[in-house]
């Protein structure tokens, strides 16, 4: 059985462009707190007098809730109308953000961020599964990444102005308003994943295949690697005696390179095999990590940071599209949401422990390069042309 018999294009997606607009818009709003974390964290400290630990707990609570939304998603994803589930999740997200704007207690705010994360995580699962059902999922995921980065960049620019005039509540009201404006787009999402007639067992949730498990492991390693490096890249610059103004300017420009990476992936999308773009993206990312070793000067740091940011946003759409190609019932993409959250959380945790224990960044950087290399090998292994036995083509 070929892989084309597994991934089906539901007839209900009759307007693929509008479906793409819907998933990109909704998926950009959901992780806004994390994308704009540096500015929001500063306002939390100033306005609510929250310390670093409390701020960290708040962000971890929302990220964890977004990831854990995957678990109930296993039940309702194949049993519920996705538009109805999306509407309920959007309502939960809107209400949680409106109430977030009204409270001034860190504990109450953290609890509301958990509710927002559950609603947003459920929406993200629907968006990721919808992208896997489009005719060119790699392009859809490229736009998915680009939308998040673009909204994050706009937010980082505008929030300081809004905070100066309206305070922290402006951020949560803006999130609620953006989601409210996006709710009509839920009507362009599919009602659910169609099950191929020759795979009735998919209705009950077939066990994950070996390629799916390897692909999920590759995503986990990818995110542990990239977030372990990106979280401490400013500190790496400081340890190399690069002043904060220079490193800050470089990282701001890197954000634009991140958008450029997603745009490039979108333009190059629409192919059946992803070996070449995966190789290019991963290798640039690995070279960028290695360039950060050994106390880089400002030029080497700039090349490393720009290349690293460009590479991971370029590679990510092809990573997600590879997983979408082996997703039988939406469960793989649902699990991907959980794995991404786990990788985002584990990366800084592991890297921070290593930095404190070993007193430097070399081991973290070499370890991250090794994780990225392993992730690349796993992604190449699950590509269809890497399978020599035609009998297992159905797993790819």
mmCIF file of C-alpha atoms in Angstrom:
data_model
loop_
_atom_site.group_PDB
_atom_site.id
_atom_site.type_symbol
_atom_site.label_atom_id
_atom_site.label_comp_id
_atom_site.label_asym_id
_atom_site.label_seq_id
_atom_site.Cartn_x
_atom_site.Cartn_y
_atom_site.Cartn_z
ATOM 1 C CA UNK A 1 0.000 0.000 0.000
ATOM 2 C CA UNK A 2 1.486 3.377 -0.921
ATOM 3 C CA UNK A 3 1.684 6.348 1.381
ATOM 4 C CA UNK A 4 -0.750 8.179 -0.889
ATOM 5 C CA UNK A 5 -3.497 5.801 0.224
ATOM 6 C CA UNK A 6 -2.985 6.824 3.820
ATOM 7 C CA UNK A 7 -3.106 10.589 3.572
ATOM 8 C CA UNK A 8 -6.431 11.532 2.069
ATOM 9 C CA UNK A 9 -7.678 14.924 0.968
ATOM 10 C CA UNK A 10 -11.128 15.342 2.488
ATOM 11 C CA UNK A 11 -13.701 16.623 0.050
ATOM 12 C CA UNK A 12 -14.875 19.113 2.668
ATOM 13 C CA UNK A 13 -11.697 21.182 2.193
ATOM 14 C CA UNK A 14 -13.076 22.800 -0.913
ATOM 15 C CA UNK A 15 -11.392 26.137 -0.266
ATOM 16 C CA UNK A 16 -7.782 25.278 0.561
ATOM 17 C CA UNK A 17 -6.541 28.927 0.497
ATOM 18 C CA UNK A 18 -9.098 30.040 3.094
ATOM 19 C CA UNK A 19 -8.463 26.931 5.179
ATOM 20 C CA UNK A 20 -4.771 27.845 5.145
ATOM 21 C CA UNK A 21 -5.566 31.420 6.183
ATOM 22 C CA UNK A 22 -7.697 30.081 9.035
ATOM 23 C CA UNK A 23 -5.094 27.745 10.483
ATOM 24 C CA UNK A 24 -2.252 30.277 10.092
ATOM 25 C CA UNK A 25 -4.229 33.069 11.798
ATOM 26 C CA UNK A 26 -5.451 30.930 14.689
ATOM 27 C CA UNK A 27 -2.110 29.165 15.215
ATOM 28 C CA UNK A 28 -0.321 32.536 15.339
ATOM 29 C CA UNK A 29 -2.530 33.891 18.144
ATOM 30 C CA UNK A 30 -2.443 30.826 20.414
ATOM 31 C CA UNK A 31 1.278 30.937 21.440
ATOM 32 C CA UNK A 32 1.482 34.756 21.559
ATOM 33 C CA UNK A 33 2.386 34.835 25.273
ATOM 34 C CA UNK A 34 5.432 32.675 24.624
ATOM 35 C CA UNK A 35 6.439 34.513 21.427
ATOM 36 C CA UNK A 36 6.326 37.856 23.236
ATOM 37 C CA UNK A 37 7.705 36.514 26.513
ATOM 38 C CA UNK A 38 10.604 38.980 27.012
ATOM 39 C CA UNK A 39 8.334 42.041 26.974
ATOM 40 C CA UNK A 40 5.461 40.425 28.886
ATOM 41 C CA UNK A 41 7.823 39.078 31.552
ATOM 42 C CA UNK A 42 9.153 42.578 32.177
ATOM 43 C CA UNK A 43 5.631 43.947 32.586
ATOM 44 C CA UNK A 44 4.660 41.126 34.950
ATOM 45 C CA UNK A 45 7.629 42.040 37.140
ATOM 46 C CA UNK A 46 6.862 45.769 37.037
ATOM 47 C CA UNK A 47 3.090 45.749 37.398
ATOM 48 C CA UNK A 48 2.402 42.652 39.498
ATOM 49 C CA UNK A 49 5.774 42.551 41.292
ATOM 50 C CA UNK A 50 6.252 38.937 40.207
ATOM 51 C CA UNK A 51 9.718 37.500 40.741
ATOM 52 C CA UNK A 52 11.650 35.356 38.227
ATOM 53 C CA UNK A 53 10.400 32.116 39.794
ATOM 54 C CA UNK A 54 6.745 33.168 39.667
ATOM 55 C CA UNK A 55 7.090 34.410 36.094
ATOM 56 C CA UNK A 56 8.750 31.151 35.103
ATOM 57 C CA UNK A 57 5.945 29.185 36.731
ATOM 58 C CA UNK A 58 3.329 31.201 34.845
ATOM 59 C CA UNK A 59 4.956 30.588 31.471
ATOM 60 C CA UNK A 60 5.540 26.918 32.277
ATOM 61 C CA UNK A 61 1.896 26.558 33.346
ATOM 62 C CA UNK A 62 0.578 27.909 30.044
ATOM 63 C CA UNK A 63 3.072 25.961 27.926
ATOM 64 C CA UNK A 64 2.351 22.789 29.890
ATOM 65 C CA UNK A 65 -1.402 23.225 29.487
ATOM 66 C CA UNK A 66 -1.011 23.747 25.739
ATOM 67 C CA UNK A 67 0.967 20.516 25.525
ATOM 68 C CA UNK A 68 -1.303 18.507 27.836
ATOM 69 C CA UNK A 69 -4.311 19.494 25.715
ATOM 70 C CA UNK A 70 -3.023 16.683 23.489
ATOM 71 C CA UNK A 71 -4.176 14.007 25.950
ATOM 72 C CA UNK A 72 -7.935 14.701 25.829
ATOM 73 C CA UNK A 73 -7.405 15.425 22.128
ATOM 74 C CA UNK A 74 -6.835 11.707 21.585
ATOM 75 C CA UNK A 75 -10.434 11.118 22.627
ATOM 76 C CA UNK A 76 -12.299 13.928 20.884
ATOM 77 C CA UNK A 77 -10.192 14.307 17.732
ATOM 78 C CA UNK A 78 -11.793 11.305 16.024
ATOM 79 C CA UNK A 79 -15.218 11.649 17.677
ATOM 80 C CA UNK A 80 -16.078 15.336 17.581
ATOM 81 C CA UNK A 81 -16.837 17.866 14.890
ATOM 82 C CA UNK A 82 -13.623 19.905 14.690
ATOM 83 C CA UNK A 83 -15.482 23.140 13.998
ATOM 84 C CA UNK A 84 -17.563 22.694 17.141
ATOM 85 C CA UNK A 85 -14.490 21.758 19.177
ATOM 86 C CA UNK A 86 -12.648 24.737 17.712
ATOM 87 C CA UNK A 87 -15.471 27.119 18.587
ATOM 88 C CA UNK A 88 -15.632 25.866 22.191
ATOM 89 C CA UNK A 89 -11.840 26.083 22.507
ATOM 90 C CA UNK A 90 -11.815 29.604 21.064
ATOM 91 C CA UNK A 91 -14.506 30.660 23.555
ATOM 92 C CA UNK A 92 -12.447 29.255 26.446
ATOM 93 C CA UNK A 93 -9.373 31.107 25.142
ATOM 94 C CA UNK A 94 -11.280 34.400 24.812
ATOM 95 C CA UNK A 95 -12.881 34.213 28.252
ATOM 96 C CA UNK A 96 -9.612 33.202 29.935
ATOM 97 C CA UNK A 97 -7.850 36.198 28.408
ATOM 98 C CA UNK A 98 -10.638 38.637 29.286
ATOM 99 C CA UNK A 99 -10.527 37.507 32.919
ATOM 100 C CA UNK A 100 -6.700 37.617 32.809
ATOM 101 C CA UNK A 101 -7.016 41.327 32.073
ATOM 102 C CA UNK A 102 -9.219 41.823 35.144
ATOM 103 C CA UNK A 103 -7.220 40.058 37.862
ATOM 104 C CA UNK A 104 -4.203 41.407 39.738
ATOM 105 C CA UNK A 105 -3.256 38.293 41.680
ATOM 106 C CA UNK A 106 -0.329 36.219 40.310
ATOM 107 C CA UNK A 107 -1.997 32.998 41.503
ATOM 108 C CA UNK A 108 -5.315 33.798 39.808
ATOM 109 C CA UNK A 109 -3.497 34.882 36.665
ATOM 110 C CA UNK A 110 -1.530 31.627 36.534
ATOM 111 C CA UNK A 111 -4.736 29.593 36.866
ATOM 112 C CA UNK A 112 -6.341 31.590 34.055
ATOM 113 C CA UNK A 113 -3.253 31.062 31.868
ATOM 114 C CA UNK A 114 -3.718 27.310 32.343
ATOM 115 C CA UNK A 115 -7.292 27.605 31.018
ATOM 116 C CA UNK A 116 -6.066 29.749 28.129
ATOM 117 C CA UNK A 117 -3.392 27.148 27.396
ATOM 118 C CA UNK A 118 -5.935 24.316 27.331
ATOM 119 C CA UNK A 119 -8.148 26.210 24.882
ATOM 120 C CA UNK A 120 -5.217 27.337 22.773
ATOM 121 C CA UNK A 121 -3.600 23.895 22.773
ATOM 122 C CA UNK A 122 -6.823 22.310 21.531
ATOM 123 C CA UNK A 123 -6.971 24.873 18.726
ATOM 124 C CA UNK A 124 -3.335 24.169 17.866
ATOM 125 C CA UNK A 125 -4.048 20.432 17.583
ATOM 126 C CA UNK A 126 -6.874 21.130 15.111
ATOM 127 C CA UNK A 127 -4.668 23.517 13.116
ATOM 128 C CA UNK A 128 -1.764 21.073 12.891
ATOM 129 C CA UNK A 129 -4.039 18.202 11.881
ATOM 130 C CA UNK A 130 -5.759 20.428 9.305
ATOM 131 C CA UNK A 131 -2.426 21.406 7.762
ATOM 132 C CA UNK A 132 -1.573 17.712 7.355
ATOM 133 C CA UNK A 133 -4.753 17.278 5.264
ATOM 134 C CA UNK A 134 -3.987 20.066 2.774
ATOM 135 C CA UNK A 135 -2.572 19.250 -0.682
ATOM 136 C CA UNK A 136 0.822 20.833 0.123
ATOM 137 C CA UNK A 137 1.366 20.454 3.881
ATOM 138 C CA UNK A 138 4.981 21.667 3.762
ATOM 139 C CA UNK A 139 3.812 25.042 2.459
ATOM 140 C CA UNK A 140 1.033 25.138 5.032
ATOM 141 C CA UNK A 141 3.509 24.513 7.851
ATOM 142 C CA UNK A 142 5.842 27.141 6.396
ATOM 143 C CA UNK A 143 3.037 29.689 6.600
ATOM 144 C CA UNK A 144 2.163 28.345 10.062
ATOM 145 C CA UNK A 145 5.681 29.147 11.316
ATOM 146 C CA UNK A 146 5.825 32.451 9.459
ATOM 147 C CA UNK A 147 2.530 33.642 10.961
ATOM 148 C CA UNK A 148 3.733 32.972 14.500
ATOM 149 C CA UNK A 149 7.056 34.715 13.940
ATOM 150 C CA UNK A 150 5.427 37.713 12.257
ATOM 151 C CA UNK A 151 2.875 38.231 15.032
ATOM 152 C CA UNK A 152 5.627 37.777 17.613
ATOM 153 C CA UNK A 153 7.754 40.456 15.939
ATOM 154 C CA UNK A 154 4.810 42.888 15.770
ATOM 155 C CA UNK A 155 3.964 42.233 19.397
ATOM 156 C CA UNK A 156 7.506 42.806 20.598
ATOM 157 C CA UNK A 157 7.470 46.169 18.816
ATOM 158 C CA UNK A 158 4.007 47.368 19.893
ATOM 159 C CA UNK A 159 3.608 45.982 23.406
ATOM 160 C CA UNK A 160 5.993 48.411 25.127
ATOM 161 C CA UNK A 161 3.884 51.290 23.780
ATOM 162 C CA UNK A 162 0.612 49.645 24.823
ATOM 163 C CA UNK A 163 1.976 48.779 28.248
ATOM 164 C CA UNK A 164 3.033 52.395 28.812
ATOM 165 C CA UNK A 165 -0.520 53.616 28.189
ATOM 166 C CA UNK A 166 -2.790 50.775 29.302
ATOM 167 C CA UNK A 167 -0.723 48.341 31.362
ATOM 168 C CA UNK A 168 -0.616 44.545 31.234
ATOM 169 C CA UNK A 169 -4.342 44.199 30.573
ATOM 170 C CA UNK A 170 -3.828 45.547 27.033
ATOM 171 C CA UNK A 171 -2.001 42.352 26.084
ATOM 172 C CA UNK A 172 -4.739 39.992 27.238
ATOM 173 C CA UNK A 173 -7.526 42.119 25.745
ATOM 174 C CA UNK A 174 -5.617 42.162 22.446
ATOM 175 C CA UNK A 175 -5.366 38.357 22.477
ATOM 176 C CA UNK A 176 -9.089 38.017 23.184
ATOM 177 C CA UNK A 177 -9.930 40.522 20.431
ATOM 178 C CA UNK A 178 -7.690 38.829 17.862
ATOM 179 C CA UNK A 179 -9.211 35.425 18.601
ATOM 180 C CA UNK A 180 -12.725 36.892 18.453
ATOM 181 C CA UNK A 181 -11.962 38.375 15.024
ATOM 182 C CA UNK A 182 -10.611 34.984 13.902
ATOM 183 C CA UNK A 183 -13.591 32.893 15.023
ATOM 184 C CA UNK A 184 -15.422 33.208 11.655
ATOM 185 C CA UNK A 185 -12.422 31.469 10.093
ATOM 186 C CA UNK A 186 -13.202 28.315 12.110
ATOM 187 C CA UNK A 187 -15.930 27.650 9.529
ATOM 188 C CA UNK A 188 -13.203 27.017 6.937
ATOM 189 C CA UNK A 189 -11.612 24.266 9.032
ATOM 190 C CA UNK A 190 -12.635 20.680 8.230
ATOM 191 C CA UNK A 191 -15.185 18.894 10.394
ATOM 192 C CA UNK A 192 -12.762 16.009 11.006
ATOM 193 C CA UNK A 193 -10.193 13.639 9.596
ATOM 194 C CA UNK A 194 -11.621 11.298 6.960
ATOM 195 C CA UNK A 195 -10.668 7.672 7.391
ATOM 196 C CA UNK A 196 -9.617 5.737 4.269
ATOM 197 C CA UNK A 197 -12.062 2.995 3.382
ATOM 198 C CA UNK A 198 -9.266 0.425 3.238
ATOM 199 C CA UNK A 199 -8.163 1.252 6.818
ATOM 200 C CA UNK A 200 -11.241 0.924 9.020
ATOM 201 C CA UNK A 201 -9.050 0.343 12.045
ATOM 202 C CA UNK A 202 -7.914 3.947 11.849
ATOM 203 C CA UNK A 203 -11.250 4.922 13.383
ATOM 204 C CA UNK A 204 -10.324 3.325 16.631
ATOM 205 C CA UNK A 205 -6.801 4.679 16.662
ATOM 206 C CA UNK A 206 -4.195 2.296 15.266
ATOM 207 C CA UNK A 207 -0.957 1.956 17.222
ATOM 208 C CA UNK A 208 1.779 4.350 16.182
ATOM 209 C CA UNK A 209 4.042 2.907 13.516
ATOM 210 C CA UNK A 210 7.811 2.774 13.913
ATOM 211 C CA UNK A 211 8.350 5.677 11.459
ATOM 212 C CA UNK A 212 5.856 7.744 13.458
ATOM 213 C CA UNK A 213 7.656 7.027 16.734
ATOM 214 C CA UNK A 214 11.040 7.829 15.181
ATOM 215 C CA UNK A 215 9.631 11.015 13.683
ATOM 216 C CA UNK A 216 8.257 12.133 17.049
ATOM 217 C CA UNK A 217 11.636 11.404 18.660
ATOM 218 C CA UNK A 218 13.292 13.487 15.937
ATOM 219 C CA UNK A 219 10.990 16.422 16.725
ATOM 220 C CA UNK A 220 11.727 16.117 20.457
ATOM 221 C CA UNK A 221 15.496 16.123 19.884
ATOM 222 C CA UNK A 222 15.176 19.021 17.429
ATOM 223 C CA UNK A 223 13.357 21.215 19.959
ATOM 224 C CA UNK A 224 15.601 20.232 22.889
ATOM 225 C CA UNK A 225 18.603 21.173 20.764
ATOM 226 C CA UNK A 226 17.323 24.482 19.444
ATOM 227 C CA UNK A 227 15.753 25.801 22.664
ATOM 228 C CA UNK A 228 18.725 24.753 24.762
ATOM 229 C CA UNK A 229 20.920 26.929 22.548
ATOM 230 C CA UNK A 230 18.496 29.811 21.877
ATOM 231 C CA UNK A 231 17.624 30.311 25.555
ATOM 232 C CA UNK A 232 21.263 30.914 26.481
ATOM 233 C CA UNK A 233 22.561 32.497 23.287
ATOM 234 C CA UNK A 234 22.632 35.931 24.907
ATOM 235 C CA UNK A 235 24.596 34.534 27.845
ATOM 236 C CA UNK A 236 26.995 32.853 25.412
ATOM 237 C CA UNK A 237 27.607 36.251 23.815
ATOM 238 C CA UNK A 238 28.238 37.805 27.246
ATOM 239 C CA UNK A 239 30.703 35.064 28.180
ATOM 240 C CA UNK A 240 32.553 35.819 24.944
ATOM 241 C CA UNK A 241 32.824 39.520 25.953
ATOM 242 C CA UNK A 242 30.326 40.682 23.327
ATOM 243 C CA UNK A 243 28.460 43.662 24.756
ATOM 244 C CA UNK A 244 24.721 43.388 25.347
ATOM 245 C CA UNK A 245 23.853 46.106 22.831
ATOM 246 C CA UNK A 246 25.643 44.282 20.028
ATOM 247 C CA UNK A 247 24.170 40.893 20.895
ATOM 248 C CA UNK A 248 20.703 42.434 21.283
ATOM 249 C CA UNK A 249 20.923 43.988 17.822
ATOM 250 C CA UNK A 250 22.089 40.696 16.342
ATOM 251 C CA UNK A 251 19.230 38.751 17.947
ATOM 252 C CA UNK A 252 16.691 41.330 16.720
ATOM 253 C CA UNK A 253 17.980 40.904 13.172
ATOM 254 C CA UNK A 254 17.929 37.138 13.703
ATOM 255 C CA UNK A 255 14.163 37.353 14.215
ATOM 256 C CA UNK A 256 13.863 38.715 10.685
ATOM 257 C CA UNK A 257 16.056 35.884 9.424
ATOM 258 C CA UNK A 258 13.677 33.481 11.161
ATOM 259 C CA UNK A 259 10.775 34.895 9.173
ATOM 260 C CA UNK A 260 12.899 34.653 6.019
ATOM 261 C CA UNK A 261 13.564 30.966 6.745
ATOM 262 C CA UNK A 262 9.846 30.209 6.993
ATOM 263 C CA UNK A 263 9.167 32.223 3.820
ATOM 264 C CA UNK A 264 11.844 30.270 1.936
ATOM 265 C CA UNK A 265 10.376 26.975 3.111
ATOM 266 C CA UNK A 266 6.937 28.096 1.929
ATOM 267 C CA UNK A 267 8.256 29.054 -1.508
ATOM 268 C CA UNK A 268 10.105 25.752 -1.877
ATOM 269 C CA UNK A 269 7.151 23.681 -0.640
ATOM 270 C CA UNK A 270 4.956 21.360 -2.642
ATOM 271 C CA UNK A 271 7.427 18.544 -3.135
ATOM 272 C CA UNK A 272 6.989 14.837 -2.424
ATOM 273 C CA UNK A 273 10.338 14.253 -0.737
ATOM 274 C CA UNK A 274 12.024 16.465 1.798
ATOM 275 C CA UNK A 275 15.545 15.026 1.978
ATOM 276 C CA UNK A 276 17.331 17.966 0.361
ATOM 277 C CA UNK A 277 15.655 20.817 2.302
ATOM 278 C CA UNK A 278 16.001 18.836 5.544
ATOM 279 C CA UNK A 279 19.724 18.359 4.890
ATOM 280 C CA UNK A 280 20.214 22.036 4.093
ATOM 281 C CA UNK A 281 18.265 23.275 7.105
ATOM 282 C CA UNK A 282 19.794 20.913 9.637
ATOM 283 C CA UNK A 283 23.375 21.361 8.398
ATOM 284 C CA UNK A 284 23.157 25.163 8.577
ATOM 285 C CA UNK A 285 21.676 24.839 12.065
ATOM 286 C CA UNK A 286 24.451 22.483 13.206
ATOM 287 C CA UNK A 287 27.168 24.720 11.733
ATOM 288 C CA UNK A 288 25.576 27.700 13.512
ATOM 289 C CA UNK A 289 25.709 25.841 16.842
ATOM 290 C CA UNK A 290 29.359 24.877 16.349
ATOM 291 C CA UNK A 291 30.296 28.452 15.424
ATOM 292 C CA UNK A 292 29.189 29.503 18.917
ATOM 293 C CA UNK A 293 31.846 27.331 20.565
ATOM 294 C CA UNK A 294 35.191 28.657 21.719
ATOM 295 C CA UNK A 295 34.356 32.280 22.659
ATOM 296 C CA UNK A 296 33.282 33.624 19.242
ATOM 297 C CA UNK A 297 34.052 37.199 18.248
ATOM 298 C CA UNK A 298 31.194 39.497 17.196
ATOM 299 C CA UNK A 299 31.428 38.540 13.511
ATOM 300 C CA UNK A 300 31.356 34.795 14.185
ATOM 301 C CA UNK A 301 28.551 35.270 16.709
ATOM 302 C CA UNK A 302 26.507 37.226 14.149
ATOM 303 C CA UNK A 303 26.940 34.566 11.459
ATOM 304 C CA UNK A 304 26.099 31.823 13.961
ATOM 305 C CA UNK A 305 22.973 33.504 15.336
ATOM 306 C CA UNK A 306 21.576 34.514 11.945
ATOM 307 C CA UNK A 307 22.285 31.112 10.413
ATOM 308 C CA UNK A 308 20.876 29.232 13.403
ATOM 309 C CA UNK A 309 17.619 31.195 13.458
ATOM 310 C CA UNK A 310 17.161 30.998 9.690
ATOM 311 C CA UNK A 311 17.920 27.281 9.592
ATOM 312 C CA UNK A 312 15.499 26.020 12.207
ATOM 313 C CA UNK A 313 12.536 27.975 10.853
ATOM 314 C CA UNK A 314 13.439 26.730 7.370
ATOM 315 C CA UNK A 315 13.722 23.075 8.443
ATOM 316 C CA UNK A 316 10.670 22.961 10.733
ATOM 317 C CA UNK A 317 7.940 23.012 8.017
ATOM 318 C CA UNK A 318 9.583 20.059 6.268
ATOM 319 C CA UNK A 319 9.908 18.208 9.592
ATOM 320 C CA UNK A 320 6.199 18.670 10.288
ATOM 321 C CA UNK A 321 5.255 17.781 6.700
ATOM 322 C CA UNK A 322 7.262 14.556 7.022
ATOM 323 C CA UNK A 323 5.228 13.603 10.083
ATOM 324 C CA UNK A 324 1.999 14.611 8.354
ATOM 325 C CA UNK A 325 2.780 12.189 5.529
ATOM 326 C CA UNK A 326 2.670 9.237 7.958
ATOM 327 C CA UNK A 327 -0.313 10.432 9.999
ATOM 328 C CA UNK A 328 -3.255 8.061 9.573
ATOM 329 C CA UNK A 329 -5.857 9.576 11.868
ATOM 330 C CA UNK A 330 -4.573 12.897 13.200
ATOM 331 C CA UNK A 331 -3.004 11.321 16.287
ATOM 332 C CA UNK A 332 0.583 11.801 15.120
ATOM 333 C CA UNK A 333 0.101 15.542 14.652
ATOM 334 C CA UNK A 334 -1.749 15.685 17.962
ATOM 335 C CA UNK A 335 1.205 13.989 19.674
ATOM 336 C CA UNK A 336 3.532 16.398 17.880
ATOM 337 C CA UNK A 337 1.932 19.226 19.837
ATOM 338 C CA UNK A 338 2.823 17.412 23.073
ATOM 339 C CA UNK A 339 6.357 16.616 21.914
ATOM 340 C CA UNK A 340 7.037 20.227 20.859
ATOM 341 C CA UNK A 341 5.981 21.469 24.281
ATOM 342 C CA UNK A 342 8.160 18.860 25.953
ATOM 343 C CA UNK A 343 11.165 19.811 23.850
ATOM 344 C CA UNK A 344 10.663 23.520 24.520
ATOM 345 C CA UNK A 345 10.584 22.846 28.255
ATOM 346 C CA UNK A 346 13.385 20.257 28.395
ATOM 347 C CA UNK A 347 15.871 22.232 26.284
ATOM 348 C CA UNK A 348 16.494 25.081 28.743
ATOM 349 C CA UNK A 349 16.139 22.747 31.742
ATOM 350 C CA UNK A 350 18.841 20.335 30.552
ATOM 351 C CA UNK A 351 21.103 23.076 29.210
ATOM 352 C CA UNK A 352 20.828 25.104 32.408
ATOM 353 C CA UNK A 353 21.741 22.109 34.571
ATOM 354 C CA UNK A 354 24.736 21.322 32.353
ATOM 355 C CA UNK A 355 25.967 24.931 32.390
ATOM 356 C CA UNK A 356 25.815 25.092 36.187
ATOM 357 C CA UNK A 357 27.387 21.664 36.667
ATOM 358 C CA UNK A 358 30.167 22.044 34.094
ATOM 359 C CA UNK A 359 30.788 25.767 34.373
ATOM 360 C CA UNK A 360 30.671 26.592 30.683
ATOM 361 C CA UNK A 361 28.812 26.375 27.394
ATOM 362 C CA UNK A 362 31.042 24.096 25.311
ATOM 363 C CA UNK A 363 29.421 20.830 26.429
ATOM 364 C CA UNK A 364 25.915 22.231 25.922
ATOM 365 C CA UNK A 365 26.751 23.376 22.393
ATOM 366 C CA UNK A 366 28.413 20.100 21.426
ATOM 367 C CA UNK A 367 25.519 18.163 22.946
ATOM 368 C CA UNK A 368 22.990 20.276 21.053
ATOM 369 C CA UNK A 369 24.880 19.716 17.808
ATOM 370 C CA UNK A 370 24.826 15.968 18.484
ATOM 371 C CA UNK A 371 21.078 16.029 19.192
ATOM 372 C CA UNK A 372 20.423 17.968 15.988
ATOM 373 C CA UNK A 373 22.529 15.487 14.006
ATOM 374 C CA UNK A 374 20.613 12.559 15.500
ATOM 375 C CA UNK A 375 17.317 14.289 14.697
ATOM 376 C CA UNK A 376 18.444 14.767 11.095
ATOM 377 C CA UNK A 377 19.341 11.094 10.710
ATOM 378 C CA UNK A 378 15.966 10.041 12.106
ATOM 379 C CA UNK A 379 14.110 12.398 9.762
ATOM 380 C CA UNK A 380 16.031 11.088 6.753
ATOM 381 C CA UNK A 381 15.302 7.518 7.832
ATOM 382 C CA UNK A 382 11.524 8.014 7.779
ATOM 383 C CA UNK A 383 11.505 9.579 4.314
ATOM 384 C CA UNK A 384 9.829 7.249 1.751
ATOM 385 C CA UNK A 385 12.872 6.804 -0.452
ATOM 386 C CA UNK A 386 14.909 5.638 2.548
ATOM 387 C CA UNK A 387 12.729 2.540 2.858
ATOM 388 C CA UNK A 388 14.210 -0.242 0.762
ATOM 389 C CA UNK A 389 11.442 -2.773 1.402
ATOM 390 C CA UNK A 390 8.336 -1.932 -0.643
ATOM 391 C CA UNK A 391 6.260 -3.956 1.746
ATOM 392 C CA UNK A 392 6.666 -1.339 4.451
ATOM 393 C CA UNK A 393 5.891 1.622 2.265
ATOM 394 C CA UNK A 394 2.586 1.997 4.018
ATOM 395 C CA UNK A 395 4.451 3.141 7.097
ATOM 396 C CA UNK A 396 6.070 6.029 5.298
#
